[in-house]
PDB file of C-alpha atoms in Angstrom:
ATOM      1  CA  GLU A   1      98.837 128.500  85.547  1.00 36.00           C
ATOM      2  CA  GLN A   2     102.119 127.446  87.126  1.00 33.00           C
ATOM      3  CA  GLU A   3     103.012 126.545  90.662  1.00 34.00           C
ATOM      4  CA  VAL A   4     106.321 126.105  92.420  1.00 29.00           C
ATOM      5  CA  ILE A   5     106.893 122.581  93.724  1.00 32.00           C
ATOM      6  CA  TRP A   6     109.948 121.151  95.468  1.00 29.00           C
ATOM      7  CA  ARG A   7     112.118 118.611  93.717  1.00 31.00           C
ATOM      8  CA  ASN A   8     115.485 117.023  92.862  1.00 32.00           C
ATOM      9  CA  GLY A   9     118.783 116.292  94.534  1.00 29.00           C
ATOM     10  CA  ILE A  10     121.153 113.441  95.221  1.00 28.00           C
ATOM     11  CA  TYR A  11     120.973 112.275  98.826  1.00 28.00           C
ATOM     12  CA  ASN A  12     124.516 112.390 100.292  1.00 30.00           C
ATOM     13  CA  GLY A  13     125.862 111.056  96.993  1.00 31.00           C
ATOM     14  CA  GLU A  14     124.728 107.544  97.942  1.00 37.00           C
ATOM     15  CA  LEU A  15     121.902 107.211  95.448  1.00 39.00           C
ATOM     16  CA  GLU A  16     121.805 107.659  91.706  1.00 42.00           C
ATOM     17  CA  SER A  17     120.908 111.023  90.217  1.00 42.00           C
ATOM     18  CA  GLY A  18     117.328 109.807  89.710  1.00 46.00           C
ATOM     19  CA  TYR A  19     116.612 110.151  93.432  1.00 46.00           C
ATOM     20  CA  VAL A  20     114.094 112.887  94.083  1.00 47.00           C
ATOM     21  CA  GLN A  21     113.972 114.691  97.403  1.00 46.00           C
ATOM     22  CA  HIS A  22     112.471 118.071  98.270  1.00 44.00           C
ATOM     23  CA  ALA A  23     115.324 120.450  97.549  1.00 42.00           C
ATOM     24  CA  GLU A  24     114.825 123.127  94.924  1.00 45.00           C
ATOM     25  CA  PRO A  25     111.771 124.703  93.290  1.00 45.00           C
ATOM     26  CA  VAL A  26     110.675 123.828  89.754  1.00 48.00           C
ATOM     27  CA  LYS A  27     107.717 125.108  87.784  1.00 52.00           C
ATOM     28  CA  ALA A  28     105.049 122.687  86.617  1.00 57.00           C
ATOM     29  CA  GLU A  29     101.832 123.072  84.655  1.00 74.00           C
ATOM     30  CA  HIS A  30      98.583 122.202  86.410  1.00 80.00           C
ATOM     31  CA  ILE A  31      96.749 119.168  85.029  1.00 83.00           C
ATOM     32  CA  GLU A  32      93.525 117.292  85.676  1.00 87.00           C
ATOM     33  CA  TYR A  33      93.693 113.531  85.238  1.00 84.00           C
ATOM     34  CA  GLU A  34      91.482 110.577  86.201  1.00 90.00           C
ATOM     35  CA  LEU A  35      93.438 107.807  87.935  1.00 91.00           C
ATOM     36  CA  THR A  36      92.478 104.262  88.835  1.00 93.00           C
ATOM     37  CA  LEU A  37      93.972 103.482  92.231  1.00 94.00           C
ATOM     38  CA  PHE A  38      93.447 100.680  94.744  1.00 93.00           C
ATOM     39  CA  LYS A  39      92.119 100.665  98.306  1.00 92.00           C
ATOM     40  CA  PRO A  40      91.154  97.975 100.835  1.00 88.00           C
ATOM     41  CA  ASP A  41      87.611  96.644 100.602  1.00 85.00           C
ATOM     42  CA  GLU A  42      85.209  96.987 103.542  1.00 84.00           C
ATOM     43  CA  THR A  43      86.469  93.779 105.158  1.00 82.00           C
ATOM     44  CA  VAL A  44      90.119  94.822 104.660  1.00 78.00           C
ATOM     45  CA  SER A  45      90.710  91.405 103.105  1.00 81.00           C
ATOM     46  CA  PHE A  46      91.168  92.403  99.468  1.00 86.00           C
ATOM     47  CA  ILE A  47      91.930  95.512  97.473  1.00 89.00           C
ATOM     48  CA  GLU A  48      89.554  97.039  94.956  1.00 92.00           C
ATOM     49  CA  PRO A  49      89.975  99.662  92.241  1.00 93.00           C
ATOM     50  CA  TYR A  50      88.461 103.120  92.507  1.00 93.00           C
ATOM     51  CA  SER A  51      88.683 106.286  90.433  1.00 93.00           C
ATOM     52  CA  VAL A  52      89.961 109.622  91.642  1.00 93.00           C
ATOM     53  CA  ILE A  53      90.530 112.898  89.839  1.00 91.00           C
ATOM     54  CA  TYR A  54      94.027 114.295  90.270  1.00 90.00           C
ATOM     55  CA  LYS A  55      94.201 118.096  90.011  1.00 88.00           C
ATOM     56  CA  GLY A  56      97.599 119.607  90.501  1.00 85.00           C
ATOM     57  CA  PRO A  57     101.097 120.054  89.132  1.00 84.00           C
ATOM     58  CA  GLY A  58     101.860 117.936  86.083  1.00 80.00           C
ATOM     59  CA  SER A  59     105.198 116.770  87.438  1.00 82.00           C
ATOM     60  CA  GLU A  60     106.200 113.188  88.066  1.00 86.00           C
ATOM     61  CA  GLU A  61     107.070 114.001  91.680  1.00 88.00           C
ATOM     62  CA  ALA A  62     103.652 115.478  92.371  1.00 89.00           C
ATOM     63  CA  MET A  63     101.963 112.384  90.900  1.00 90.00           C
ATOM     64  CA  ILE A  64     104.160 109.934  92.872  1.00 93.00           C
ATOM     65  CA  HIS A  65     103.399 111.774  96.127  1.00 93.00           C
ATOM     66  CA  PHE A  66      99.692 112.131  95.320  1.00 94.00           C
ATOM     67  CA  ILE A  67      99.314 108.388  94.758  1.00 94.00           C
ATOM     68  CA  PHE A  68     101.199 107.612  97.960  1.00 94.00           C
ATOM     69  CA  ASP A  69      99.152 110.027 100.055  1.00 94.00           C
ATOM     70  CA  GLU A  70      95.863 108.965  98.459  1.00 93.00           C
ATOM     71  CA  VAL A  71      96.157 105.204  98.994  1.00 92.00           C
ATOM     72  CA  LYS A  72      98.406 104.718 102.018  1.00 87.00           C
ATOM     73  CA  THR A  73      96.567 102.908 104.781  1.00 83.00           C
ATOM     74  CA  HIS A  74      98.814 104.233 107.581  1.00 81.00           C
ATOM     75  CA  ASP A  75     100.297 107.629 108.370  1.00 85.00           C
ATOM     76  CA  VAL A  76     103.733 106.974 106.885  1.00 89.00           C
ATOM     77  CA  GLU A  77     105.994 109.613 105.327  1.00 91.00           C
ATOM     78  CA  LEU A  78     107.264 109.303 101.753  1.00 94.00           C
ATOM     79  CA  ARG A  79     110.700 110.974 101.833  1.00 93.00           C
ATOM     80  CA  GLY A  80     111.507 110.541  98.169  1.00 92.00           C
ATOM     81  CA  TYR A  81     111.771 108.085  95.330  1.00 94.00           C
ATOM     82  CA  GLU A  82     114.243 106.815  92.748  1.00 93.00           C
ATOM     83  CA  TRP A  83     113.795 105.253  89.311  1.00 92.00           C
ATOM     84  CA  LYS A  84     116.270 102.529  88.335  1.00 92.00           C
ATOM     85  CA  ASP A  85     116.710 100.115  85.445  1.00 91.00           C
ATOM     86  CA  LYS A  86     115.475 102.601  82.838  1.00 89.00           C
ATOM     87  CA  GLY A  87     112.164 103.131  84.610  1.00 88.00           C
ATOM     88  CA  GLU A  88     111.439  99.470  85.365  1.00 94.00           C
ATOM     89  CA  THR A  89     112.197  99.731  89.111  1.00 95.00           C
ATOM     90  CA  LEU A  90     110.775 102.297  91.530  1.00 95.00           C
ATOM     91  CA  ILE A  91     112.308 102.693  94.988  1.00 95.00           C
ATOM     92  CA  LEU A  92     110.031 104.435  97.487  1.00 94.00           C
ATOM     93  CA  ASP A  93     111.979 105.814 100.446  1.00 94.00           C
ATOM     94  CA  LEU A  94     109.844 105.817 103.602  1.00 91.00           C
ATOM     95  CA  GLY A  95     110.486 107.897 106.701  1.00 89.00           C
ATOM     96  CA  GLU A  96     108.511 108.537 109.860  1.00 87.00           C
ATOM     97  CA  GLY A  97     105.589 106.330 110.726  1.00 83.00           C
ATOM     98  CA  ILE A  98     106.469 102.789 109.638  1.00 81.00           C
ATOM     99  CA  GLU A  99     106.237 101.679 113.257  1.00 78.00           C
ATOM    100  CA  VAL A 100     102.448 102.285 113.137  1.00 71.00           C
ATOM    101  CA  ILE A 101     102.026  99.492 110.576  1.00 76.00           C
ATOM    102  CA  GLN A 102     100.681  96.647 112.694  1.00 74.00           C
ATOM    103  CA  GLY A 103     100.769  92.943 111.866  1.00 72.00           C
ATOM    104  CA  SER A 104     100.960  91.060 108.600  1.00 75.00           C
ATOM    105  CA  ALA A 105      97.473  92.170 107.513  1.00 75.00           C
ATOM    106  CA  GLY A 106      98.340  95.841 108.086  1.00 77.00           C
ATOM    107  CA  GLY A 107     101.678  95.494 106.327  1.00 78.00           C
ATOM    108  CA  GLY A 108     100.076  93.581 103.482  1.00 80.00           C
ATOM    109  CA  MET A 109      97.357  96.179 102.895  1.00 85.00           C
ATOM    110  CA  PHE A 110      99.793  99.081 103.168  1.00 86.00           C
ATOM    111  CA  GLY A 111     102.089  97.566 100.560  1.00 87.00           C
ATOM    112  CA  LYS A 112      99.466  96.085  98.252  1.00 91.00           C
ATOM    113  CA  THR A 113      97.426  99.284  97.826  1.00 92.00           C
ATOM    114  CA  LEU A 114     100.577 101.218  96.924  1.00 93.00           C
ATOM    115  CA  ILE A 115     102.086  98.535  94.690  1.00 93.00           C
ATOM    116  CA  GLU A 116      98.936  97.914  92.646  1.00 93.00           C
ATOM    117  CA  SER A 117      98.256 101.655  92.304  1.00 95.00           C
ATOM    118  CA  TYR A 118     101.754 102.413  90.958  1.00 95.00           C
ATOM    119  CA  PHE A 119     101.661  99.379  88.639  1.00 94.00           C
ATOM    120  CA  ALA A 120      98.292 100.576  87.276  1.00 92.00           C
ATOM    121  CA  LEU A 121      99.631 104.034  86.436  1.00 90.00           C
ATOM    122  CA  TYR A 122     103.102 103.100  85.164  1.00 92.00           C
ATOM    123  CA  PRO A 123     102.849 100.243  82.608  1.00 92.00           C
ATOM    124  CA  ASP A 124     106.650  99.923  82.169  1.00 93.00           C
ATOM    125  CA  LEU A 125     107.186  99.561  85.909  1.00 94.00           C
ATOM    126  CA  GLN A 126     108.137  95.977  86.780  1.00 96.00           C
ATOM    127  CA  THR A 127     109.486  96.150  90.359  1.00 95.00           C
ATOM    128  CA  ILE A 128     108.824  98.270  93.443  1.00 95.00           C
ATOM    129  CA  VAL A 129     111.191  98.303  96.421  1.00 94.00           C
ATOM    130  CA  PHE A 130     110.622 100.126  99.716  1.00 92.00           C
ATOM    131  CA  SER A 131     113.539 101.592 101.648  1.00 92.00           C
ATOM    132  CA  HIS A 132     113.532 103.296 105.042  1.00 91.00           C
ATOM    133  CA  TYR A 133     115.777 106.353 105.354  1.00 90.00           C
ATOM    134  CA  HIS A 134     117.743 104.971 102.361  1.00 90.00           C
ATOM    135  CA  SER A 135     118.332 101.630 104.061  1.00 90.00           C
ATOM    136  CA  PHE A 136     117.088  98.330 102.652  1.00 89.00           C
ATOM    137  CA  GLU A 137     117.506  96.609 106.019  1.00 86.00           C
ATOM    138  CA  SER A 138     114.270  94.991 107.149  1.00 79.00           C
ATOM    139  CA  LYS A 139     112.741  96.948 110.029  1.00 73.00           C
ATOM    140  CA  LEU A 140     109.479  95.036 110.376  1.00 69.00           C
ATOM    141  CA  ASP A 141     108.880  91.299 110.102  1.00 65.00           C
ATOM    142  CA  TYR A 142     105.534  91.869 108.397  1.00 66.00           C
ATOM    143  CA  PHE A 143     106.402  94.555 105.861  1.00 74.00           C
ATOM    144  CA  GLY A 144     109.056  94.072 103.207  1.00 80.00           C
ATOM    145  CA  ILE A 145     111.622  96.859 103.395  1.00 86.00           C
ATOM    146  CA  GLY A 146     114.219  95.951 100.778  1.00 88.00           C
ATOM    147  CA  TYR A 147     112.052  93.230  99.241  1.00 88.00           C
ATOM    148  CA  PRO A 148     111.468  93.501  95.469  1.00 91.00           C
ATOM    149  CA  TYR A 149     107.724  93.429  94.713  1.00 91.00           C
ATOM    150  CA  ARG A 150     107.430  92.324  91.073  1.00 93.00           C
ATOM    151  CA  ARG A 151     104.582  92.795  88.617  1.00 92.00           C
ATOM    152  CA  GLU A 152     102.736  89.514  88.164  1.00 84.00           C
TER     153      GLU A 152
END
């Protein structure tokens, strides 16, 4: 079974061709895959692994968006993403909603759940960087837009 999903496109020519934004339909096979992702514990002090079954298109874009939507701790939009450095760096471009991230604990949990989840799924990934509407300028004191989060 195939489904049409939205994918691809260079954003105003400013980003490399690896940037993915909803633009044109592509066909993708449906898959079912068990993922280990991370969520805050009950005290919201630490993160802990949990398993989830992904059922959907077998495209990279669908998986990137699924992980983001599954583990984000605030209602923040993922506008797109870009791979750099031969797949070692992932840039996640955020949109609406970053202003709802409150305080250093909220910013820490938002980032940490996403970072650890992507690192768990992509073993070659070494660095994750968040941008906001394609800008790396820091918008919040307690959440690192433009900061490179490196695998430990």
